[in-house]
Amino acid sequence: MYRFLRTPRWWGINVFVLLAIPFCVFMGTWQLGKFEDRVDSHREAEERPAASSLKAEPLDSLLPVDKATSGRSAQARGRFGEQFLVPDRELDGRKGAYVLTLLRTDGGRSLPVVRGWLPTGADVPAAPSGEVTVVGALQASENPGTKGVHTAGGLPEGQLGMISAAALVNVVTDDVYDAWITLADSPTGLTPVPAAAAAGTSLDAKAFQNLGYTAEWFVFGGFVLFMWFRLVRREAEASRDEALGL
């Protein structure tokens, strides 16, 4: 009844099943591992002292930005230069823009400083003149996947869609830090922009997406095995009926 399993067609089916099931198990385990890494990173971030409670450190000592330094209070000195608006940014459910001003530091590089959030249509406060010292939460450069980022282009002059050195390289001639800070104390007319958690340390939708993919891969593996049994049973029944002359 089961001689059909030795035919070339069934050799192909069997090889596919023998490869597909371990692959599904491997992928499911890998996605589960990524979710567990996110949980561990989230736990470690919660156990660390609050970034705002730590003493401000010189900017260069906290670079490059990683999970440990993201959100840390950074200090830099220089003069404010070019100013941009970063549109379509929400704060407390309201739409507005970030006011980003480049700080030309004493080291010769420019640091993007988000001085605060501005409601749509409001006047932009001028940046202070002269030598200033700024203190704010250190943040990693944004990327196309960051919430609120505008990547379609076509923005008016003086506006940026993404806060990153890559977005500024074609706008300014200065060498720009691959990081930015958001001021804890914004000037009058602006609302401070809260620091975002470091990438990979929060249990957000992406973390639970990994958990969902874990379940999907294990379901796929079970489905492959189920369909193999169904096909074998159907073929065996067909062989038996043929032998009986049915």
CSV table of C-alpha atoms in Angstrom, one decimal:
chain,number,residue,atom,x,y,z
A,1,MET,CA,0.0,0.0,0.0
A,2,TYR,CA,2.9,2.4,0.8
A,3,ARG,CA,5.1,1.5,-2.2
A,4,PHE,CA,4.3,4.9,-3.7
A,5,LEU,CA,6.6,6.5,-1.1
A,6,ARG,CA,9.6,5.1,-3.1
A,7,THR,CA,8.5,6.9,-6.3
A,8,PRO,CA,10.6,9.9,-7.5
A,9,ARG,CA,7.6,12.2,-6.9
A,10,TRP,CA,7.4,11.2,-3.2
A,11,TRP,CA,11.1,11.3,-2.8
A,12,GLY,CA,10.9,14.9,-3.7
A,13,ILE,CA,8.0,15.5,-1.3
A,14,ASN,CA,9.8,13.7,1.5
A,15,VAL,CA,13.0,15.6,1.0
A,16,PHE,CA,11.0,18.9,1.1
A,17,VAL,CA,9.3,18.0,4.3
A,18,LEU,CA,12.6,16.9,5.9
A,19,LEU,CA,14.1,20.2,5.1
A,20,ALA,CA,11.1,22.5,5.7
A,21,ILE,CA,10.3,21.3,9.3
A,22,PRO,CA,13.8,21.9,10.7
A,23,PHE,CA,13.9,25.3,8.9
A,24,CYS,CA,10.6,26.3,10.4
A,25,VAL,CA,11.8,25.3,13.9
A,26,PHE,CA,15.1,27.1,13.4
A,27,MET,CA,13.3,30.3,12.3
A,28,GLY,CA,10.8,30.1,15.1
A,29,THR,CA,13.6,29.7,17.6
A,30,TRP,CA,15.5,32.6,16.1
A,31,GLN,CA,12.5,34.9,16.4
A,32,LEU,CA,11.9,33.8,19.9
A,33,GLY,CA,15.6,34.6,20.7
A,34,LYS,CA,15.2,38.1,19.3
A,35,PHE,CA,12.1,38.6,21.5
A,36,GLU,CA,14.0,37.4,24.6
A,37,ASP,CA,16.9,39.7,23.7
A,38,ARG,CA,14.5,42.6,23.7
A,39,VAL,CA,13.0,41.6,27.0
A,40,ASP,CA,16.5,41.3,28.5
A,41,SER,CA,17.5,44.8,27.1
A,42,HIS,CA,14.3,46.3,28.5
A,43,ARG,CA,15.0,44.8,31.9
A,44,GLU,CA,18.5,46.1,31.9
A,45,ALA,CA,17.4,49.5,30.9
A,46,GLU,CA,14.8,49.6,33.8
A,47,GLU,CA,17.5,48.5,36.3
A,48,ARG,CA,19.9,51.2,35.2
A,49,PRO,CA,19.7,54.6,37.1
A,50,ALA,CA,17.5,57.1,35.3
A,51,ALA,CA,19.5,58.9,32.7
A,52,SER,CA,18.2,62.3,33.9
A,53,SER,CA,19.5,61.6,37.4
A,54,LEU,CA,23.1,61.2,36.2
A,55,LYS,CA,25.5,64.1,36.1
A,56,ALA,CA,26.0,65.8,32.7
A,57,GLU,CA,29.0,64.6,30.9
A,58,PRO,CA,31.0,66.2,28.0
A,59,LEU,CA,29.5,65.2,24.7
A,60,ASP,CA,32.5,63.5,23.2
A,61,SER,CA,32.9,61.2,26.3
A,62,LEU,CA,29.4,59.7,25.5
A,63,LEU,CA,29.9,59.0,21.9
A,64,PRO,CA,29.1,56.9,19.9
A,65,VAL,CA,25.5,56.7,21.1
A,66,ASP,CA,24.6,53.2,22.3
A,67,LYS,CA,22.0,51.6,24.6
A,68,ALA,CA,24.0,52.7,27.7
A,69,THR,CA,24.6,56.4,26.6
A,70,SER,CA,21.3,57.1,24.9
A,71,GLY,CA,19.3,59.5,27.0
A,72,ARG,CA,22.3,60.5,29.1
A,73,SER,CA,22.7,64.1,29.9
A,74,ALA,CA,25.3,65.6,27.5
A,75,GLN,CA,27.0,69.0,27.7
A,76,ALA,CA,28.5,71.0,24.8
A,77,ARG,CA,29.7,74.5,24.3
A,78,GLY,CA,29.7,76.6,21.2
A,79,ARG,CA,27.7,79.1,19.2
A,80,PHE,CA,24.3,78.6,17.6
A,81,GLY,CA,24.2,78.7,13.8
A,82,GLU,CA,21.7,77.5,11.2
A,83,GLN,CA,18.2,76.7,12.4
A,84,PHE,CA,15.6,74.3,10.9
A,85,LEU,CA,12.1,73.1,11.5
A,86,VAL,CA,11.4,69.4,11.6
A,87,PRO,CA,7.7,69.3,10.7
A,88,ASP,CA,4.9,66.8,11.4
A,89,ARG,CA,6.0,65.9,14.9
A,90,GLU,CA,3.4,65.2,17.6
A,91,LEU,CA,3.6,66.0,21.2
A,92,ASP,CA,0.8,65.2,23.6
A,93,GLY,CA,-1.5,64.5,20.7
A,94,ARG,CA,-0.9,67.9,19.1
A,95,LYS,CA,0.8,68.5,15.7
A,96,GLY,CA,3.7,70.8,15.4
A,97,ALA,CA,7.4,70.9,14.6
A,98,TYR,CA,10.8,70.5,16.4
A,99,VAL,CA,13.0,73.5,16.4
A,100,LEU,CA,16.5,72.2,15.5
A,101,THR,CA,19.5,74.6,15.8
A,102,LEU,CA,23.0,73.6,14.9
A,103,LEU,CA,25.6,74.3,17.7
A,104,ARG,CA,29.0,75.0,16.3
A,105,THR,CA,31.1,73.5,19.1
A,106,ASP,CA,34.5,74.6,20.2
A,107,GLY,CA,35.9,71.4,18.5
A,108,GLY,CA,34.8,72.7,15.1
A,109,ARG,CA,31.9,70.2,14.5
A,110,SER,CA,28.2,71.1,14.6
A,111,LEU,CA,25.8,69.4,17.0
A,112,PRO,CA,22.0,69.3,16.1
A,113,VAL,CA,20.2,70.6,19.1
A,114,VAL,CA,16.4,70.3,19.4
A,115,ARG,CA,15.6,73.4,21.5
A,116,GLY,CA,11.9,72.3,21.8
A,117,TRP,CA,8.6,71.7,20.1
A,118,LEU,CA,6.5,74.4,18.5
A,119,PRO,CA,2.8,74.3,17.7
A,120,THR,CA,1.8,74.6,14.0
A,121,GLY,CA,1.7,78.3,13.0
A,122,ALA,CA,3.5,79.7,16.0
A,123,ASP,CA,6.5,82.0,15.7
A,124,VAL,CA,10.0,80.5,16.0
A,125,PRO,CA,12.0,82.0,18.8
A,126,ALA,CA,15.5,83.2,17.8
A,127,ALA,CA,18.5,81.2,19.1
A,128,PRO,CA,20.7,82.9,21.7
A,129,SER,CA,23.7,84.7,20.4
A,130,GLY,CA,27.3,84.4,21.6
A,131,GLU,CA,29.0,81.6,23.3
A,132,VAL,CA,26.6,79.2,25.1
A,133,THR,CA,26.7,76.0,27.0
A,134,VAL,CA,23.9,73.5,26.3
A,135,VAL,CA,22.8,70.5,28.3
A,136,GLY,CA,20.4,67.9,27.0
A,137,ALA,CA,19.5,64.3,26.6
A,138,LEU,CA,21.7,62.5,24.0
A,139,GLN,CA,19.9,60.8,21.2
A,140,ALA,CA,21.0,58.6,18.3
A,141,SER,CA,20.5,59.8,14.8
A,142,GLU,CA,17.1,59.1,13.3
A,143,ASN,CA,16.5,56.7,10.4
A,144,PRO,CA,13.7,56.1,7.9
A,145,GLY,CA,12.0,53.7,10.4
A,146,THR,CA,11.8,56.3,13.2
A,147,LYS,CA,8.3,57.5,14.0
A,148,GLY,CA,7.4,60.9,12.5
A,149,VAL,CA,10.3,60.9,10.0
A,150,HIS,CA,9.5,62.5,6.7
A,151,THR,CA,11.3,60.7,3.8
A,152,ALA,CA,9.2,61.6,0.8
A,153,GLY,CA,11.2,64.8,0.2
A,154,GLY,CA,9.8,68.0,-1.2
A,155,LEU,CA,10.0,70.0,2.0
A,156,PRO,CA,10.3,73.8,1.9
A,157,GLU,CA,13.7,75.4,2.4
A,158,GLY,CA,14.6,75.5,6.1
A,159,GLN,CA,12.8,72.3,7.0
A,160,LEU,CA,14.3,68.8,7.7
A,161,GLY,CA,12.5,65.5,7.5
A,162,MET,CA,14.9,63.5,9.6
A,163,ILE,CA,17.4,64.4,12.4
A,164,SER,CA,20.6,62.8,11.3
A,165,ALA,CA,24.0,63.7,9.9
A,166,ALA,CA,23.0,62.0,6.6
A,167,ALA,CA,20.1,64.4,6.3
A,168,LEU,CA,22.2,67.5,7.1
A,169,VAL,CA,25.2,66.6,4.9
A,170,ASN,CA,23.6,68.1,1.8
A,171,VAL,CA,22.2,71.2,3.7
A,172,VAL,CA,25.2,72.5,5.6
A,173,THR,CA,28.9,72.6,5.0
A,174,ASP,CA,29.9,71.8,8.6
A,175,ASP,CA,31.0,68.4,9.8
A,176,VAL,CA,28.0,67.2,11.8
A,177,TYR,CA,27.9,64.9,14.8
A,178,ASP,CA,26.2,61.6,14.2
A,179,ALA,CA,23.9,62.3,17.2
A,180,TRP,CA,21.7,65.0,18.6
A,181,ILE,CA,20.5,66.3,21.9
A,182,THR,CA,17.1,67.5,23.1
A,183,LEU,CA,17.2,70.3,25.7
A,184,ALA,CA,15.6,69.6,29.1
A,185,ASP,CA,14.8,73.3,29.6
A,186,SER,CA,13.4,74.9,26.5
A,187,PRO,CA,13.2,78.7,26.0
A,188,THR,CA,10.0,80.5,26.3
A,189,GLY,CA,7.5,79.6,23.5
A,190,LEU,CA,8.9,76.1,23.1
A,191,THR,CA,8.0,72.8,24.8
A,192,PRO,CA,10.8,70.4,25.8
A,193,VAL,CA,10.9,67.3,23.6
A,194,PRO,CA,11.1,64.1,25.8
A,195,ALA,CA,14.1,61.8,25.2
A,196,ALA,CA,13.2,58.6,23.4
A,197,ALA,CA,14.2,55.2,24.7
A,198,ALA,CA,17.2,53.6,23.0
A,199,ALA,CA,16.4,51.4,20.1
A,200,GLY,CA,15.9,47.8,21.1
A,201,THR,CA,15.3,48.5,24.8
A,202,SER,CA,11.5,49.0,24.9
A,203,LEU,CA,8.8,46.3,24.6
A,204,ASP,CA,7.1,48.0,21.7
A,205,ALA,CA,5.0,46.6,18.8
A,206,LYS,CA,8.2,45.4,17.1
A,207,ALA,CA,9.2,43.3,20.1
A,208,PHE,CA,5.8,41.5,20.1
A,209,GLN,CA,6.0,41.2,16.4
A,210,ASN,CA,9.0,38.9,16.9
A,211,LEU,CA,6.8,36.8,19.3
A,212,GLY,CA,4.1,36.6,16.7
A,213,TYR,CA,6.6,35.5,14.0
A,214,THR,CA,7.7,32.8,16.5
A,215,ALA,CA,4.2,31.4,16.6
A,216,GLU,CA,3.8,31.6,12.8
A,217,TRP,CA,7.0,29.6,12.1
A,218,PHE,CA,6.0,26.9,14.5
A,219,VAL,CA,2.5,26.8,12.9
A,220,PHE,CA,4.1,26.6,9.5
A,221,GLY,CA,6.1,23.6,10.6
A,222,GLY,CA,3.1,21.9,12.0
A,223,PHE,CA,1.1,22.6,8.9
A,224,VAL,CA,3.8,21.0,6.7
A,225,LEU,CA,3.7,17.8,8.8
A,226,PHE,CA,-0.1,17.8,8.8
A,227,MET,CA,-0.2,18.2,5.0
A,228,TRP,CA,2.3,15.4,4.6
A,229,PHE,CA,0.2,13.0,6.7
A,230,ARG,CA,-2.9,14.1,4.7
A,231,LEU,CA,-1.2,13.4,1.4
A,232,VAL,CA,0.2,10.1,2.5
A,233,ARG,CA,-3.2,9.0,3.8
A,234,ARG,CA,-5.0,10.1,0.6
A,235,GLU,CA,-2.4,8.3,-1.6
A,236,ALA,CA,-2.6,5.1,0.5
A,237,GLU,CA,-6.4,5.1,0.3
A,238,ALA,CA,-6.2,5.6,-3.5
A,239,SER,CA,-3.7,2.7,-3.8
A,240,ARG,CA,-5.9,0.4,-1.7
A,241,ASP,CA,-9.0,1.3,-3.7
A,242,GLU,CA,-7.1,0.6,-6.9
A,243,ALA,CA,-5.9,-2.8,-5.6
A,244,LEU,CA,-9.6,-3.7,-4.8
A,245,GLY,CA,-10.7,-2.7,-8.2
A,246,LEU,CA,-12.7,0.3,-7.0
